[in-house]
């Protein structure tokens, strides 16, 4: 940008601004776009119960933060927890007062010996995740299964909760 671009006059009179050449308006539009992008960044930064989204799979200070998917249909809540390198004996699942709590601890130790080498690696970490369940569930039909490093939990809704579901007809305007 040169001085002649910001001075509103030229030899012979005032400079006429057209729609394309409004530097301050374009600057304000760019700042507004930057502001929206920063809002989006910070909105998505703290996900998964208070941990930065980019750190959800990284163990830090002996703790893990497994990825959890929660879905709901008319009859049940479904929870899927990714727990690679763990088995069902490493995990504890409880339901109390409308809160599903999943706890686990990962301990792994690999040792390899050869003629000219010795390698030993250890990894460990623990986690605890609590998920509020918004409606009553039928506690007699709860199911959990562990398959290839993934924990699947099904929480069937109670009959009273299913009866409270109301479908609303939508009319065209």
Short mmCIF file of N, CA and C in Angstrom, two decimals:
data_model
loop_
_atom_site.label_atom_id
_atom_site.label_comp_id
_atom_site.label_asym_id
_atom_site.label_seq_id
_atom_site.Cartn_x
_atom_site.Cartn_y
_atom_site.Cartn_z
N UNK A 1 0.86 -1.17 0.00
CA UNK A 1 0.00 0.00 0.00
C UNK A 1 0.90 1.23 0.00
N UNK A 2 0.60 2.13 -0.86
CA UNK A 2 1.38 3.36 -0.97
C UNK A 2 0.56 4.51 -0.42
N UNK A 3 1.23 5.66 -0.26
CA UNK A 3 0.57 6.84 0.28
C UNK A 3 -0.59 7.28 -0.61
N UNK A 4 -0.42 7.16 -1.94
CA UNK A 4 -1.50 7.61 -2.83
C UNK A 4 -2.76 6.75 -2.70
N UNK A 5 -2.61 5.50 -2.19
CA UNK A 5 -3.79 4.66 -2.01
C UNK A 5 -4.62 5.06 -0.79
N UNK A 6 -3.99 5.70 0.19
CA UNK A 6 -4.76 6.07 1.38
C UNK A 6 -5.15 7.54 1.43
N UNK A 7 -4.56 8.35 0.60
CA UNK A 7 -4.91 9.76 0.56
C UNK A 7 -6.10 9.92 -0.38
N UNK A 8 -7.21 10.56 0.08
CA UNK A 8 -8.44 10.60 -0.73
C UNK A 8 -8.44 11.66 -1.83
N UNK A 9 -7.28 12.14 -2.26
CA UNK A 9 -7.28 13.13 -3.33
C UNK A 9 -6.12 12.86 -4.26
N UNK A 10 -6.25 13.35 -5.46
CA UNK A 10 -5.19 13.24 -6.45
C UNK A 10 -5.04 14.60 -7.11
N UNK A 11 -4.10 14.70 -8.02
CA UNK A 11 -3.96 15.96 -8.76
C UNK A 11 -5.27 16.27 -9.45
N UNK A 12 -5.88 17.26 -9.13
CA UNK A 12 -7.07 17.66 -9.84
C UNK A 12 -8.35 17.50 -9.05
N UNK A 13 -8.32 17.08 -7.81
CA UNK A 13 -9.55 17.04 -7.06
C UNK A 13 -9.63 15.84 -6.12
N UNK A 14 -10.80 15.68 -5.54
CA UNK A 14 -11.01 14.58 -4.60
C UNK A 14 -11.10 13.25 -5.33
N UNK A 15 -10.62 12.22 -4.68
CA UNK A 15 -10.68 10.87 -5.25
C UNK A 15 -12.09 10.32 -5.02
N UNK A 16 -12.65 9.70 -6.00
CA UNK A 16 -13.96 9.09 -5.89
C UNK A 16 -13.79 7.62 -5.49
N UNK A 17 -14.43 7.23 -4.39
CA UNK A 17 -14.37 5.84 -3.94
C UNK A 17 -15.49 5.07 -4.62
N UNK A 18 -15.17 3.95 -5.20
CA UNK A 18 -16.22 3.10 -5.73
C UNK A 18 -16.43 1.92 -4.77
N UNK A 19 -17.36 1.04 -5.09
CA UNK A 19 -17.73 -0.05 -4.18
C UNK A 19 -16.56 -1.00 -3.90
N UNK A 20 -15.69 -1.19 -4.88
CA UNK A 20 -14.59 -2.14 -4.72
C UNK A 20 -13.48 -1.56 -3.84
N UNK A 21 -13.25 -0.25 -3.92
CA UNK A 21 -12.13 0.35 -3.24
C UNK A 21 -12.54 1.00 -1.92
N UNK A 22 -12.97 0.24 -0.98
CA UNK A 22 -13.26 0.75 0.36
C UNK A 22 -12.40 -0.05 1.33
N UNK A 23 -11.17 0.39 1.52
CA UNK A 23 -10.22 -0.42 2.29
C UNK A 23 -10.67 -0.66 3.72
N UNK A 24 -11.32 0.31 4.34
CA UNK A 24 -11.72 0.12 5.73
C UNK A 24 -12.85 -0.89 5.86
N UNK A 25 -13.79 -0.87 4.90
CA UNK A 25 -14.87 -1.86 4.94
C UNK A 25 -14.35 -3.27 4.71
N UNK A 26 -13.41 -3.44 3.79
CA UNK A 26 -12.85 -4.77 3.57
C UNK A 26 -12.05 -5.21 4.80
N UNK A 27 -11.36 -4.26 5.43
CA UNK A 27 -10.62 -4.58 6.65
C UNK A 27 -11.59 -5.04 7.75
N UNK A 28 -12.71 -4.34 7.89
CA UNK A 28 -13.69 -4.73 8.90
C UNK A 28 -14.30 -6.09 8.60
N UNK A 29 -14.56 -6.36 7.31
CA UNK A 29 -15.07 -7.69 6.94
C UNK A 29 -14.06 -8.78 7.27
N UNK A 30 -12.79 -8.54 6.99
CA UNK A 30 -11.75 -9.52 7.29
C UNK A 30 -11.61 -9.72 8.80
N UNK A 31 -11.71 -8.66 9.57
CA UNK A 31 -11.63 -8.79 11.03
C UNK A 31 -12.84 -9.54 11.57
N UNK A 32 -14.02 -9.31 10.99
CA UNK A 32 -15.21 -10.03 11.41
C UNK A 32 -15.07 -11.52 11.10
N UNK A 33 -14.53 -11.85 9.93
CA UNK A 33 -14.29 -13.24 9.57
C UNK A 33 -13.29 -13.88 10.53
N UNK A 34 -12.23 -13.17 10.85
CA UNK A 34 -11.23 -13.68 11.80
C UNK A 34 -11.86 -13.91 13.17
N UNK A 35 -12.70 -12.98 13.60
CA UNK A 35 -13.37 -13.10 14.89
C UNK A 35 -14.24 -14.35 14.93
N UNK A 36 -14.99 -14.60 13.85
CA UNK A 36 -15.84 -15.79 13.78
C UNK A 36 -15.01 -17.07 13.78
N UNK A 37 -13.89 -17.06 13.07
CA UNK A 37 -13.03 -18.24 13.05
C UNK A 37 -12.43 -18.51 14.43
N UNK A 38 -12.06 -17.46 15.15
CA UNK A 38 -11.52 -17.64 16.51
C UNK A 38 -12.59 -18.17 17.45
N UNK A 39 -13.83 -17.66 17.31
CA UNK A 39 -14.94 -18.19 18.12
C UNK A 39 -15.13 -19.67 17.85
N UNK A 40 -15.10 -20.05 16.58
CA UNK A 40 -15.26 -21.46 16.21
C UNK A 40 -14.12 -22.30 16.78
N UNK A 41 -12.91 -21.79 16.72
CA UNK A 41 -11.76 -22.51 17.25
C UNK A 41 -11.91 -22.76 18.74
N UNK A 42 -12.26 -21.74 19.51
CA UNK A 42 -12.39 -21.91 20.95
C UNK A 42 -13.61 -22.72 21.34
N UNK A 43 -14.67 -22.65 20.53
CA UNK A 43 -15.85 -23.46 20.80
C UNK A 43 -15.52 -24.94 20.68
N UNK A 44 -14.70 -25.30 19.70
CA UNK A 44 -14.36 -26.69 19.46
C UNK A 44 -13.11 -27.14 20.22
N UNK A 45 -12.40 -26.22 20.85
CA UNK A 45 -11.15 -26.55 21.52
C UNK A 45 -11.38 -27.40 22.76
N UNK A 46 -12.34 -27.01 23.60
CA UNK A 46 -12.58 -27.72 24.85
C UNK A 46 -13.75 -28.66 24.68
N UNK A 47 -13.47 -29.87 24.27
CA UNK A 47 -14.51 -30.89 24.10
C UNK A 47 -14.18 -32.07 24.98
N UNK A 48 -15.10 -33.02 25.04
CA UNK A 48 -14.91 -34.26 25.77
C UNK A 48 -14.59 -34.02 27.24
N UNK A 49 -15.49 -33.36 27.92
CA UNK A 49 -15.42 -33.16 29.37
C UNK A 49 -14.20 -32.38 29.82
N UNK A 50 -13.91 -31.28 29.16
CA UNK A 50 -12.89 -30.38 29.65
C UNK A 50 -11.49 -30.64 29.17
N UNK A 51 -11.29 -31.48 28.18
CA UNK A 51 -9.96 -31.69 27.64
C UNK A 51 -9.90 -31.12 26.23
N UNK A 52 -8.76 -30.57 25.84
CA UNK A 52 -8.66 -30.07 24.48
C UNK A 52 -8.94 -31.19 23.48
N UNK A 53 -9.70 -30.87 22.43
CA UNK A 53 -10.13 -31.90 21.48
C UNK A 53 -8.94 -32.61 20.83
N UNK A 54 -7.84 -31.89 20.57
CA UNK A 54 -6.72 -32.54 19.91
C UNK A 54 -5.95 -33.46 20.84
N UNK A 55 -6.27 -33.47 22.13
CA UNK A 55 -5.56 -34.33 23.08
C UNK A 55 -6.40 -35.50 23.56
N UNK A 56 -7.54 -35.79 22.91
CA UNK A 56 -8.43 -36.81 23.43
C UNK A 56 -7.83 -38.19 23.43
N UNK A 57 -6.85 -38.46 22.57
CA UNK A 57 -6.28 -39.79 22.51
C UNK A 57 -4.87 -39.85 23.08
N UNK A 58 -4.39 -38.74 23.61
CA UNK A 58 -3.03 -38.73 24.12
C UNK A 58 -3.03 -38.91 25.63
N UNK A 59 -2.29 -39.89 26.15
CA UNK A 59 -2.18 -40.00 27.59
C UNK A 59 -1.31 -38.87 28.12
N UNK A 60 -1.73 -38.25 29.21
CA UNK A 60 -0.93 -37.20 29.81
C UNK A 60 -1.01 -37.34 31.32
N UNK A 61 0.13 -37.30 31.92
CA UNK A 61 0.24 -37.40 33.38
C UNK A 61 -0.48 -38.63 33.92
N UNK A 62 -0.36 -39.76 33.22
CA UNK A 62 -0.94 -41.00 33.70
C UNK A 62 -2.45 -41.10 33.56
N UNK A 63 -3.05 -40.25 32.75
CA UNK A 63 -4.50 -40.34 32.57
C UNK A 63 -4.82 -40.52 31.10
N UNK A 64 -5.97 -41.11 30.82
CA UNK A 64 -6.47 -41.32 29.47
C UNK A 64 -7.78 -40.57 29.32
N UNK A 65 -8.13 -40.27 28.10
CA UNK A 65 -9.42 -39.66 27.83
C UNK A 65 -10.00 -40.34 26.60
N UNK A 66 -10.68 -41.47 26.79
CA UNK A 66 -11.17 -42.22 25.63
C UNK A 66 -12.28 -41.49 24.89
N UNK A 67 -12.37 -41.78 23.61
CA UNK A 67 -13.41 -41.19 22.77
C UNK A 67 -14.73 -41.90 23.04
N UNK A 68 -15.80 -41.13 23.24
CA UNK A 68 -17.12 -41.69 23.54
C UNK A 68 -18.13 -41.16 22.54
N UNK A 69 -18.93 -42.07 21.98
CA UNK A 69 -20.05 -41.70 21.12
C UNK A 69 -21.33 -42.05 21.86
N UNK A 70 -22.24 -41.08 21.93
CA UNK A 70 -23.54 -41.30 22.57
C UNK A 70 -24.62 -41.11 21.51
N UNK A 71 -25.54 -42.08 21.41
CA UNK A 71 -26.68 -41.94 20.51
C UNK A 71 -27.94 -42.33 21.26
N UNK A 72 -29.05 -41.90 20.71
CA UNK A 72 -30.35 -42.17 21.34
C UNK A 72 -31.36 -42.46 20.25
N UNK A 73 -32.21 -43.44 20.50
CA UNK A 73 -33.37 -43.66 19.65
C UNK A 73 -34.60 -43.66 20.55
N UNK A 74 -35.75 -44.03 20.03
CA UNK A 74 -36.99 -43.96 20.82
C UNK A 74 -37.00 -44.94 21.98
N UNK A 75 -36.21 -46.01 21.90
CA UNK A 75 -36.28 -47.04 22.93
C UNK A 75 -35.06 -47.11 23.84
N UNK A 76 -33.90 -46.59 23.42
CA UNK A 76 -32.68 -46.78 24.21
C UNK A 76 -31.68 -45.65 24.01
N UNK A 77 -30.73 -45.60 24.96
CA UNK A 77 -29.50 -44.82 24.81
C UNK A 77 -28.40 -45.82 24.49
N UNK A 78 -27.50 -45.42 23.58
CA UNK A 78 -26.40 -46.29 23.20
C UNK A 78 -25.10 -45.52 23.42
N UNK A 79 -24.15 -46.16 24.09
CA UNK A 79 -22.86 -45.54 24.37
C UNK A 79 -21.77 -46.45 23.81
N UNK A 80 -20.84 -45.86 23.08
CA UNK A 80 -19.71 -46.60 22.51
C UNK A 80 -18.44 -45.92 23.00
N UNK A 81 -17.56 -46.69 23.65
CA UNK A 81 -16.33 -46.14 24.23
C UNK A 81 -15.14 -46.85 23.59
N UNK A 82 -14.23 -46.09 23.01
CA UNK A 82 -13.04 -46.67 22.38
C UNK A 82 -11.94 -46.82 23.44
N UNK A 83 -11.53 -48.08 23.67
CA UNK A 83 -10.53 -48.39 24.68
C UNK A 83 -9.47 -49.33 24.10
N UNK A 84 -8.66 -48.87 23.17
CA UNK A 84 -7.67 -49.75 22.55
C UNK A 84 -6.62 -50.22 23.57
N UNK A 85 -6.25 -51.48 23.44
CA UNK A 85 -5.24 -52.04 24.33
C UNK A 85 -5.77 -52.45 25.69
N UNK A 86 -7.07 -52.35 25.91
CA UNK A 86 -7.67 -52.72 27.18
C UNK A 86 -8.61 -53.90 26.97
N UNK A 87 -8.95 -54.59 28.05
CA UNK A 87 -9.96 -55.63 27.97
C UNK A 87 -11.02 -55.37 29.03
N UNK A 88 -12.03 -56.24 29.07
CA UNK A 88 -13.19 -55.99 29.93
C UNK A 88 -12.84 -55.98 31.41
N UNK A 89 -11.78 -56.67 31.82
CA UNK A 89 -11.39 -56.68 33.23
C UNK A 89 -10.77 -55.36 33.68
N UNK A 90 -10.37 -54.51 32.74
CA UNK A 90 -9.76 -53.21 33.06
C UNK A 90 -10.79 -52.10 33.22
N UNK A 91 -12.09 -52.41 33.00
CA UNK A 91 -13.13 -51.38 32.95
C UNK A 91 -14.22 -51.67 33.97
N UNK A 92 -14.76 -50.61 34.58
CA UNK A 92 -15.87 -50.72 35.52
C UNK A 92 -16.96 -49.72 35.08
N UNK A 93 -18.20 -50.21 34.97
CA UNK A 93 -19.32 -49.37 34.54
C UNK A 93 -20.38 -49.39 35.63
N UNK A 94 -20.85 -48.19 36.05
CA UNK A 94 -21.91 -48.09 37.06
C UNK A 94 -22.95 -47.08 36.60
N UNK A 95 -24.17 -47.26 37.11
CA UNK A 95 -25.27 -46.32 36.87
C UNK A 95 -25.87 -46.00 38.22
N UNK A 96 -25.87 -44.71 38.58
CA UNK A 96 -26.41 -44.29 39.87
C UNK A 96 -26.99 -42.89 39.74
N UNK A 97 -28.23 -42.74 40.18
CA UNK A 97 -28.91 -41.45 40.21
C UNK A 97 -28.88 -40.74 38.85
N UNK A 98 -29.10 -41.51 37.78
CA UNK A 98 -29.16 -40.92 36.45
C UNK A 98 -27.82 -40.56 35.85
N UNK A 99 -26.72 -41.07 36.41
CA UNK A 99 -25.39 -40.78 35.88
C UNK A 99 -24.68 -42.09 35.58
N UNK A 100 -24.26 -42.26 34.35
CA UNK A 100 -23.49 -43.42 33.93
C UNK A 100 -22.01 -43.08 34.12
N UNK A 101 -21.30 -43.91 34.89
CA UNK A 101 -19.88 -43.67 35.14
C UNK A 101 -19.07 -44.84 34.59
N UNK A 102 -18.05 -44.50 33.81
CA UNK A 102 -17.17 -45.50 33.22
C UNK A 102 -15.76 -45.21 33.72
N UNK A 103 -15.16 -46.19 34.39
CA UNK A 103 -13.80 -46.05 34.91
C UNK A 103 -12.93 -47.14 34.31
N UNK A 104 -11.66 -46.84 34.17
CA UNK A 104 -10.76 -47.86 33.66
C UNK A 104 -9.31 -47.51 33.92
N UNK A 105 -8.49 -48.54 33.81
CA UNK A 105 -7.06 -48.36 33.99
C UNK A 105 -6.33 -49.24 32.99
N UNK A 106 -5.36 -48.66 32.33
CA UNK A 106 -4.59 -49.39 31.33
C UNK A 106 -3.18 -49.56 31.84
N UNK A 107 -2.74 -50.81 31.86
CA UNK A 107 -1.36 -51.12 32.23
C UNK A 107 -0.82 -52.07 31.18
N UNK A 108 0.28 -51.70 30.59
CA UNK A 108 0.87 -52.55 29.57
C UNK A 108 2.38 -52.55 29.73
N UNK A 109 2.94 -53.71 29.62
CA UNK A 109 4.39 -53.84 29.72
C UNK A 109 4.84 -54.84 28.66
N UNK A 110 5.71 -54.39 27.77
CA UNK A 110 6.27 -55.25 26.73
C UNK A 110 7.75 -55.43 26.99
N UNK A 111 8.20 -56.66 26.86
CA UNK A 111 9.61 -56.96 27.08
C UNK A 111 10.07 -57.86 25.94
N UNK A 112 11.20 -57.54 25.38
CA UNK A 112 11.75 -58.33 24.29
C UNK A 112 13.25 -58.45 24.49
N UNK A 113 13.74 -59.67 24.42
CA UNK A 113 15.17 -59.93 24.59
C UNK A 113 15.70 -60.59 23.33
N UNK A 114 16.88 -60.22 22.98
CA UNK A 114 17.56 -60.82 21.84
C UNK A 114 19.02 -61.05 22.19
N UNK A 115 19.76 -61.50 21.20
CA UNK A 115 21.17 -61.80 21.45
C UNK A 115 21.95 -60.54 21.83
N UNK A 116 21.69 -59.45 21.13
CA UNK A 116 22.45 -58.21 21.37
C UNK A 116 21.57 -57.05 21.83
N UNK A 117 20.35 -57.34 22.29
CA UNK A 117 19.50 -56.24 22.73
C UNK A 117 18.53 -56.70 23.80
N UNK A 118 18.02 -55.68 24.49
CA UNK A 118 16.98 -55.88 25.50
C UNK A 118 16.08 -54.66 25.44
N UNK A 119 14.78 -54.88 25.23
CA UNK A 119 13.84 -53.76 25.14
C UNK A 119 12.69 -54.02 26.10
N UNK A 120 12.34 -52.97 26.87
CA UNK A 120 11.22 -53.06 27.80
C UNK A 120 10.45 -51.73 27.74
N UNK A 121 9.17 -51.83 27.42
CA UNK A 121 8.33 -50.63 27.33
C UNK A 121 7.15 -50.78 28.27
N UNK A 122 6.77 -49.66 28.88
CA UNK A 122 5.62 -49.64 29.78
C UNK A 122 4.73 -48.47 29.38
N UNK A 123 3.44 -48.71 29.46
CA UNK A 123 2.49 -47.61 29.31
C UNK A 123 1.36 -47.83 30.31
N UNK A 124 0.84 -46.73 30.83
CA UNK A 124 -0.22 -46.84 31.82
C UNK A 124 -1.06 -45.57 31.79
N UNK A 125 -2.20 -45.66 32.39
CA UNK A 125 -3.08 -44.49 32.50
C UNK A 125 -4.43 -44.93 33.03
N UNK A 126 -5.15 -43.98 33.56
CA UNK A 126 -6.49 -44.26 34.08
C UNK A 126 -7.44 -43.18 33.60
N UNK A 127 -8.71 -43.49 33.66
CA UNK A 127 -9.72 -42.51 33.25
C UNK A 127 -10.98 -42.74 34.05
N UNK A 128 -11.80 -41.69 34.07
CA UNK A 128 -13.14 -41.75 34.66
C UNK A 128 -14.00 -40.77 33.90
N UNK A 129 -15.09 -41.27 33.33
CA UNK A 129 -16.00 -40.41 32.59
C UNK A 129 -17.40 -40.61 33.15
N UNK A 130 -18.11 -39.53 33.39
CA UNK A 130 -19.48 -39.57 33.90
C UNK A 130 -20.39 -38.88 32.89
N UNK A 131 -21.46 -39.59 32.51
CA UNK A 131 -22.39 -39.09 31.52
C UNK A 131 -23.79 -39.01 32.12
N UNK A 132 -24.42 -37.85 32.14
CA UNK A 132 -25.79 -37.77 32.63
C UNK A 132 -26.75 -38.44 31.65
N UNK A 133 -27.67 -39.22 32.17
CA UNK A 133 -28.71 -39.86 31.36
C UNK A 133 -30.00 -39.09 31.63
N UNK A 134 -30.58 -38.42 30.61
CA UNK A 134 -31.66 -37.47 30.85
C UNK A 134 -33.03 -38.06 31.20
N UNK A 135 -33.27 -39.35 30.96
CA UNK A 135 -34.56 -39.95 31.30
C UNK A 135 -34.34 -41.24 32.08
N UNK A 136 -35.44 -41.75 32.64
CA UNK A 136 -35.36 -43.01 33.38
C UNK A 136 -35.05 -44.16 32.44
N UNK A 137 -34.19 -45.06 32.91
CA UNK A 137 -33.88 -46.26 32.14
C UNK A 137 -34.36 -47.48 32.91
N UNK A 138 -34.60 -48.54 32.18
CA UNK A 138 -35.02 -49.79 32.78
C UNK A 138 -33.76 -50.52 33.27
N UNK A 139 -33.51 -50.43 34.56
CA UNK A 139 -32.27 -50.96 35.12
C UNK A 139 -32.19 -52.48 35.08
N UNK A 140 -33.31 -53.17 34.82
CA UNK A 140 -33.28 -54.63 34.74
C UNK A 140 -32.79 -55.12 33.37
N UNK A 141 -32.75 -54.22 32.38
CA UNK A 141 -32.35 -54.62 31.03
C UNK A 141 -31.07 -53.95 30.54
N UNK A 142 -30.23 -53.45 31.42
CA UNK A 142 -28.96 -52.82 31.02
C UNK A 142 -28.03 -53.86 30.42
N UNK A 143 -27.31 -53.47 29.39
CA UNK A 143 -26.38 -54.39 28.74
C UNK A 143 -25.06 -53.68 28.46
N UNK A 144 -23.96 -54.42 28.63
CA UNK A 144 -22.64 -53.92 28.27
C UNK A 144 -21.84 -55.08 27.70
N UNK A 145 -21.14 -54.80 26.60
CA UNK A 145 -20.27 -55.83 26.04
C UNK A 145 -18.99 -55.18 25.54
N UNK A 146 -17.93 -55.96 25.60
CA UNK A 146 -16.62 -55.47 25.20
C UNK A 146 -16.16 -56.29 24.01
N UNK A 147 -15.84 -55.61 22.92
CA UNK A 147 -15.49 -56.31 21.70
C UNK A 147 -14.36 -55.59 20.97
N UNK A 148 -13.21 -56.23 20.87
CA UNK A 148 -12.05 -55.71 20.13
C UNK A 148 -11.68 -54.29 20.53
N UNK A 149 -11.58 -54.04 21.81
CA UNK A 149 -11.16 -52.72 22.30
C UNK A 149 -12.25 -51.68 22.33
N UNK A 150 -13.51 -52.06 22.11
CA UNK A 150 -14.62 -51.11 22.13
C UNK A 150 -15.67 -51.61 23.12
N UNK A 151 -16.07 -50.73 24.02
CA UNK A 151 -17.11 -51.04 25.00
C UNK A 151 -18.43 -50.50 24.47
N UNK A 152 -19.44 -51.38 24.37
CA UNK A 152 -20.77 -51.00 23.94
C UNK A 152 -21.71 -51.10 25.14
N UNK A 153 -22.45 -50.04 25.42
CA UNK A 153 -23.40 -50.03 26.53
C UNK A 153 -24.76 -49.65 25.98
N UNK A 154 -25.77 -50.44 26.35
CA UNK A 154 -27.14 -50.12 25.94
C UNK A 154 -27.98 -49.90 27.18
N UNK A 155 -28.65 -48.75 27.23
CA UNK A 155 -29.49 -48.36 28.35
C UNK A 155 -30.93 -48.21 27.85
N UNK A 156 -31.74 -49.27 27.95
CA UNK A 156 -33.13 -49.18 27.48
C UNK A 156 -33.94 -48.20 28.33
N UNK A 157 -34.75 -47.40 27.67
CA UNK A 157 -35.61 -46.46 28.39
C UNK A 157 -36.73 -47.22 29.09
N UNK A 158 -37.18 -46.68 30.21
CA UNK A 158 -38.30 -47.30 30.93
C UNK A 158 -39.58 -47.10 30.12
N UNK A 159 -40.59 -47.91 30.42
CA UNK A 159 -41.87 -47.81 29.71
C UNK A 159 -42.49 -46.43 29.91
N UNK A 160 -42.36 -45.87 31.13
CA UNK A 160 -42.91 -44.53 31.40
C UNK A 160 -42.22 -43.48 30.53
N UNK A 161 -40.91 -43.59 30.36
CA UNK A 161 -40.19 -42.62 29.55
C UNK A 161 -40.58 -42.74 28.08
N UNK A 162 -40.80 -43.98 27.62
CA UNK A 162 -41.22 -44.17 26.23
C UNK A 162 -42.62 -43.60 26.01
N UNK A 163 -43.51 -43.77 26.98
CA UNK A 163 -44.87 -43.25 26.86
C UNK A 163 -44.91 -41.72 26.83
N UNK A 164 -43.92 -41.07 27.44
CA UNK A 164 -43.89 -39.61 27.49
C UNK A 164 -43.45 -38.98 26.17
N UNK A 165 -42.92 -39.78 25.26
CA UNK A 165 -42.48 -39.25 23.97
C UNK A 165 -43.70 -38.85 23.15
N UNK A 166 -43.73 -37.63 22.73
CA UNK A 166 -44.85 -37.11 21.93
C UNK A 166 -44.31 -36.68 20.57
N UNK A 167 -44.92 -37.19 19.52
CA UNK A 167 -44.58 -36.76 18.17
C UNK A 167 -45.50 -35.61 17.80
N UNK A 168 -44.92 -34.58 17.26
CA UNK A 168 -45.67 -33.38 16.90
C UNK A 168 -45.77 -33.31 15.38
N UNK A 169 -47.01 -33.23 14.87
CA UNK A 169 -47.23 -33.13 13.44
C UNK A 169 -46.82 -31.74 12.96
N UNK A 170 -46.20 -31.71 11.82
CA UNK A 170 -45.75 -30.44 11.24
C UNK A 170 -46.65 -30.13 10.04
N UNK A 171 -47.22 -28.95 10.03
CA UNK A 171 -48.08 -28.53 8.94
C UNK A 171 -47.34 -27.57 8.03
N UNK A 172 -47.68 -27.63 6.77
CA UNK A 172 -47.08 -26.71 5.81
C UNK A 172 -47.72 -25.33 5.97
N UNK A 173 -46.92 -24.31 5.81
CA UNK A 173 -47.43 -22.95 5.98
C UNK A 173 -48.08 -22.44 4.72
#
